[in-house]
């Protein structure tokens, strides 16, 4: 028993919303980590850098697990979408083009592979910036106050 067109459409919208939410959380975590590296983590003692990188690794693992979950949902949507045999109208230019290219979400899979590759590269870059890059010590600003009186 297949899904109706409205259920399939809502499922695709929900999956897209979930994927965009994952990207948003990924971007937030990476941005916060980069800011932490710049402001204090780059010159922090090793135990603090290890703890911060451990927390970053756990958050990446969590996001990876969530992306596997949405991939399972998309697989079900793809299977049902192909079996739904939904007719195309002339006003659906994008959907018509997608049907010619392949309606089996090939673009989703390419995007997912690119997403995993980017996440892996970012993870390696953050590892290098945490443990390999030699951060310059910030210059201390000497402030002296004089009391006039």
Coordinates of C-alpha atoms in Angstrom, one line a residue:
X1 CA 0.0 0.0 0.0
X2 CA 1.5 3.3 -1.1
X3 CA 1.3 6.8 0.2
X4 CA -0.9 9.4 -1.2
X5 CA 0.5 12.4 -3.1
X6 CA -0.2 14.8 -0.2
X7 CA 1.6 12.5 2.3
X8 CA 4.6 12.2 -0.1
X9 CA 4.8 15.9 -0.6
X10 CA 4.5 16.6 3.1
X11 CA 7.2 13.9 3.8
X12 CA 9.6 15.6 1.3
X13 CA 9.0 19.0 2.9
X14 CA 9.6 17.5 6.4
X15 CA 12.8 15.8 5.2
X16 CA 14.0 18.9 3.6
X17 CA 13.2 20.9 6.8
X18 CA 15.1 18.4 8.9
X19 CA 18.1 18.4 6.6
X20 CA 18.2 22.2 6.7
X21 CA 18.0 22.1 10.5
X22 CA 20.9 19.7 10.7
X23 CA 23.0 22.0 8.5
X24 CA 22.0 25.0 10.6
X25 CA 23.1 23.2 13.8
X26 CA 26.3 22.1 12.1
X27 CA 27.1 25.6 11.0
X28 CA 26.4 27.0 14.5
X29 CA 28.6 24.4 16.2
X30 CA 31.5 25.0 13.8
X31 CA 31.2 28.8 14.0
X32 CA 31.2 28.7 17.8
X33 CA 34.2 26.3 17.8
X34 CA 36.1 28.6 15.4
X35 CA 35.3 31.6 17.6
X36 CA 36.5 29.7 20.7
X37 CA 39.7 28.8 18.9
X38 CA 40.4 32.4 18.0
X39 CA 39.5 33.9 21.4
X40 CA 40.8 31.4 23.9
X41 CA 41.0 27.8 23.0
X42 CA 43.9 28.2 20.6
X43 CA 46.2 29.1 23.6
X44 CA 44.4 27.0 26.2
X45 CA 46.2 24.2 28.0
X46 CA 46.0 20.7 26.4
X47 CA 43.4 19.2 28.8
X48 CA 41.0 22.0 27.9
X49 CA 41.6 21.6 24.2
X50 CA 41.1 17.8 24.5
X51 CA 37.8 18.4 26.3
X52 CA 36.6 20.9 23.8
X53 CA 37.5 18.6 20.9
X54 CA 35.8 15.7 22.6
X55 CA 32.6 17.7 22.9
X56 CA 32.9 18.7 19.2
X57 CA 33.4 15.1 18.2
X58 CA 30.3 14.0 20.2
X59 CA 28.3 16.7 18.6
X60 CA 29.5 15.6 15.1
X61 CA 28.6 12.0 15.9
X62 CA 25.1 13.0 17.0
X63 CA 24.6 15.0 13.8
X64 CA 25.9 12.1 11.8
X65 CA 23.4 9.7 13.5
X66 CA 20.6 12.2 12.8
X67 CA 21.6 12.4 9.2
X68 CA 21.4 8.6 8.9
X69 CA 17.9 8.7 10.4
X70 CA 16.7 11.2 7.8
X71 CA 18.4 9.1 5.1
X72 CA 16.2 6.1 6.1
X73 CA 13.1 8.3 5.9
X74 CA 14.2 9.6 2.4
X75 CA 14.7 6.0 1.2
X76 CA 11.1 5.3 2.1
X77 CA 9.9 8.5 0.4
X78 CA 11.9 7.6 -2.8
X79 CA 10.5 4.1 -3.0
X80 CA 6.9 5.4 -2.5
X81 CA 7.4 8.4 -4.8
X82 CA 8.5 6.1 -7.7
X83 CA 5.5 3.8 -7.1
X84 CA 3.0 6.6 -6.9
X85 CA 3.0 7.3 -10.6
X86 CA 2.0 10.9 -10.2
X87 CA 1.2 12.6 -13.5
X88 CA 3.1 15.7 -14.5
X89 CA 1.4 18.9 -15.7
X90 CA 2.9 21.4 -18.0
X91 CA 3.1 24.0 -15.3
X92 CA 5.5 21.9 -13.2
X93 CA 8.7 22.8 -15.1
X94 CA 11.1 21.9 -12.3
X95 CA 9.4 18.6 -11.5
X96 CA 9.2 17.8 -15.2
X97 CA 13.0 18.4 -15.6
X98 CA 13.7 16.3 -12.4
X99 CA 11.6 13.4 -13.8
X100 CA 13.8 13.4 -17.0
X101 CA 17.0 13.5 -14.9
X102 CA 15.8 10.8 -12.5
X103 CA 13.1 11.0 -9.9
X104 CA 14.9 8.7 -7.5
X105 CA 16.5 11.6 -5.6
X106 CA 19.9 11.3 -7.2
X107 CA 20.5 14.9 -6.3
X108 CA 19.7 14.1 -2.7
X109 CA 22.4 11.4 -2.6
X110 CA 25.0 13.6 -4.3
X111 CA 24.2 16.4 -1.8
X112 CA 24.4 13.9 1.1
X113 CA 27.9 12.7 -0.1
X114 CA 29.0 16.3 -0.5
X115 CA 27.7 17.1 3.0
X116 CA 29.6 14.1 4.5
X117 CA 32.8 15.1 2.7
X118 CA 32.5 18.8 3.8
X119 CA 31.9 17.6 7.4
X120 CA 34.9 15.4 7.3
X121 CA 37.2 18.1 5.9
X122 CA 35.9 20.6 8.5
X123 CA 36.5 18.1 11.3
X124 CA 40.1 17.5 10.1
X125 CA 40.7 21.3 9.8
X126 CA 39.4 21.9 13.3
X127 CA 41.6 19.0 14.6
X128 CA 44.6 20.7 13.0
X129 CA 43.7 24.1 14.4
X130 CA 43.1 22.7 17.8
X131 CA 46.3 20.6 18.1
X132 CA 48.7 21.4 15.3
X133 CA 48.5 25.1 14.5
X134 CA 50.6 27.3 16.7
X135 CA 48.4 30.2 17.8
X136 CA 50.1 33.5 18.5
X137 CA 49.8 34.7 22.1
X138 CA 47.6 37.8 22.3
X139 CA 49.4 41.0 23.0
X140 CA 48.7 42.2 26.5
X141 CA 47.5 45.8 26.7
X142 CA 49.1 47.6 29.5
X143 CA 46.8 50.0 31.2
X144 CA 48.0 52.3 33.9
X145 CA 45.8 54.7 35.8
X146 CA 47.0 57.8 37.3
X147 CA 45.2 59.4 40.1
X148 CA 45.3 63.1 40.0
X149 CA 44.4 64.8 43.0

